[in-house]
Amino acid sequence: MDQGFTDKNLVLIGKGRVFQPQPRISPDGSGTLFYCVDEGKGSTKDTKTGKVTATLADDALVLYRTKLRKTKDGVWKTTMVQTERGACK
C-alpha cells in the first residue's frame, strides 16, 4: 500500500493471501522485502463515505516492494512501500 491509499482515505478490508516472500539484505545494511498478495477476496473501503469497492479479479495479484532499515534497537522499520498490480502472475 502506498501513501496514495491514506491520502484518498482508503483502507483494505477482507482477506489477502500473502505468498512468495523474498527478503534481501543490501551491502549498506538496509533490507528489501518483495512479496505477492492475492487481494481477490478483499476490497477497498473509503473511511469517510463508507463506500466499499470490490477488487476486480484481473487486479487481484499485487507485488509489494518494501524498503526496511534497522533501528538502533535492532528492529526492522518499513521506510517505503511500492505496489504493482499484475506483477505476480
CSV table of C-alpha atoms in Angstrom, one decimal:
chain,number,residue,atom,x,y,z
A,1,MET,CA,0.0,0.0,0.0
A,2,ASP,CA,1.4,3.4,-0.8
A,3,GLN,CA,0.7,6.9,0.6
A,4,GLY,CA,-2.0,7.2,-2.1
A,5,PHE,CA,-4.3,4.9,-0.1
A,6,THR,CA,-4.1,7.1,3.0
A,7,ASP,CA,-4.2,10.3,1.0
A,8,LYS,CA,-7.5,9.1,-0.5
A,9,ASN,CA,-8.9,7.8,2.9
A,10,LEU,CA,-8.9,4.2,1.7
A,11,VAL,CA,-8.2,1.1,3.7
A,12,LEU,CA,-8.1,-2.6,2.7
A,13,ILE,CA,-10.7,-4.9,4.1
A,14,GLY,CA,-11.4,-8.6,3.7
A,15,LYS,CA,-8.8,-11.3,3.2
A,16,GLY,CA,-5.5,-11.3,1.4
A,17,ARG,CA,-3.2,-14.3,0.8
A,18,VAL,CA,0.5,-13.5,1.0
A,19,PHE,CA,3.0,-15.7,-0.9
A,20,GLN,CA,6.4,-15.7,-2.5
A,21,PRO,CA,8.3,-13.7,0.1
A,22,GLN,CA,11.8,-12.8,-1.0
A,23,PRO,CA,13.9,-10.9,1.6
A,24,ARG,CA,17.3,-9.3,0.6
A,25,ILE,CA,19.9,-7.5,2.6
A,26,SER,CA,21.9,-4.8,0.8
A,27,PRO,CA,25.6,-4.2,1.4
A,28,ASP,CA,24.7,-0.9,3.2
A,29,GLY,CA,22.7,-3.0,5.8
A,30,SER,CA,19.2,-2.0,4.5
A,31,GLY,CA,16.7,-4.6,3.6
A,32,THR,CA,14.2,-5.1,0.8
A,33,LEU,CA,11.3,-7.5,1.0
A,34,PHE,CA,9.3,-8.5,-2.0
A,35,TYR,CA,6.1,-10.4,-1.6
A,36,CYS,CA,2.9,-11.1,-3.5
A,37,VAL,CA,-0.7,-10.6,-2.2
A,38,ASP,CA,-3.8,-12.1,-3.7
A,39,GLU,CA,-6.4,-9.5,-2.9
A,40,GLY,CA,-9.2,-11.4,-4.7
A,41,LYS,CA,-11.2,-11.7,-1.5
A,42,GLY,CA,-10.5,-8.2,-0.5
A,43,SER,CA,-12.0,-4.8,-1.1
A,44,THR,CA,-11.2,-1.1,-0.5
A,45,LYS,CA,-13.3,1.0,1.8
A,46,ASP,CA,-13.5,4.8,1.9
A,47,THR,CA,-13.2,5.7,5.5
A,48,LYS,CA,-15.1,9.0,5.0
A,49,THR,CA,-18.1,7.7,3.0
A,50,GLY,CA,-18.1,4.0,4.0
A,51,LYS,CA,-18.3,3.0,0.3
A,52,VAL,CA,-16.8,-0.4,-0.4
A,53,THR,CA,-15.3,-1.3,-3.8
A,54,ALA,CA,-14.6,-5.0,-4.6
A,55,THR,CA,-11.2,-5.8,-6.1
A,56,LEU,CA,-11.5,-6.9,-9.7
A,57,ALA,CA,-10.2,-10.4,-10.4
A,58,ASP,CA,-7.8,-9.0,-13.1
A,59,ASP,CA,-6.3,-6.7,-10.5
A,60,ALA,CA,-6.2,-9.2,-7.6
A,61,LEU,CA,-2.5,-10.1,-7.7
A,62,VAL,CA,-0.2,-7.4,-6.4
A,63,LEU,CA,3.6,-7.3,-5.9
A,64,TYR,CA,4.7,-5.4,-2.9
A,65,ARG,CA,8.3,-4.0,-2.6
A,66,THR,CA,9.2,-2.7,0.8
A,67,LYS,CA,12.4,-1.0,1.9
A,68,LEU,CA,13.5,-1.6,5.5
A,69,ARG,CA,16.1,-0.1,7.9
A,70,LYS,CA,17.2,-1.5,11.2
A,71,THR,CA,16.7,0.9,14.1
A,72,LYS,CA,19.4,1.3,16.8
A,73,ASP,CA,17.3,-1.1,18.9
A,74,GLY,CA,17.6,-3.8,16.2
A,75,VAL,CA,14.0,-3.5,15.0
A,76,TRP,CA,13.3,-3.5,11.2
A,77,LYS,CA,11.3,-0.5,10.2
A,78,THR,CA,9.5,-0.1,6.9
A,79,THR,CA,10.6,3.1,5.2
A,80,MET,CA,8.9,2.7,1.8
A,81,VAL,CA,6.3,0.6,0.1
A,82,GLN,CA,5.6,0.3,-3.6
A,83,THR,CA,2.9,-1.8,-5.3
A,84,GLU,CA,2.5,-3.1,-8.8
A,85,ARG,CA,-0.8,-4.8,-9.8
A,86,GLY,CA,-0.5,-7.8,-12.0
A,87,ALA,CA,3.3,-8.3,-11.4
A,88,CYS,CA,2.8,-11.7,-9.5
A,89,LYS,CA,1.4,-13.8,-12.3
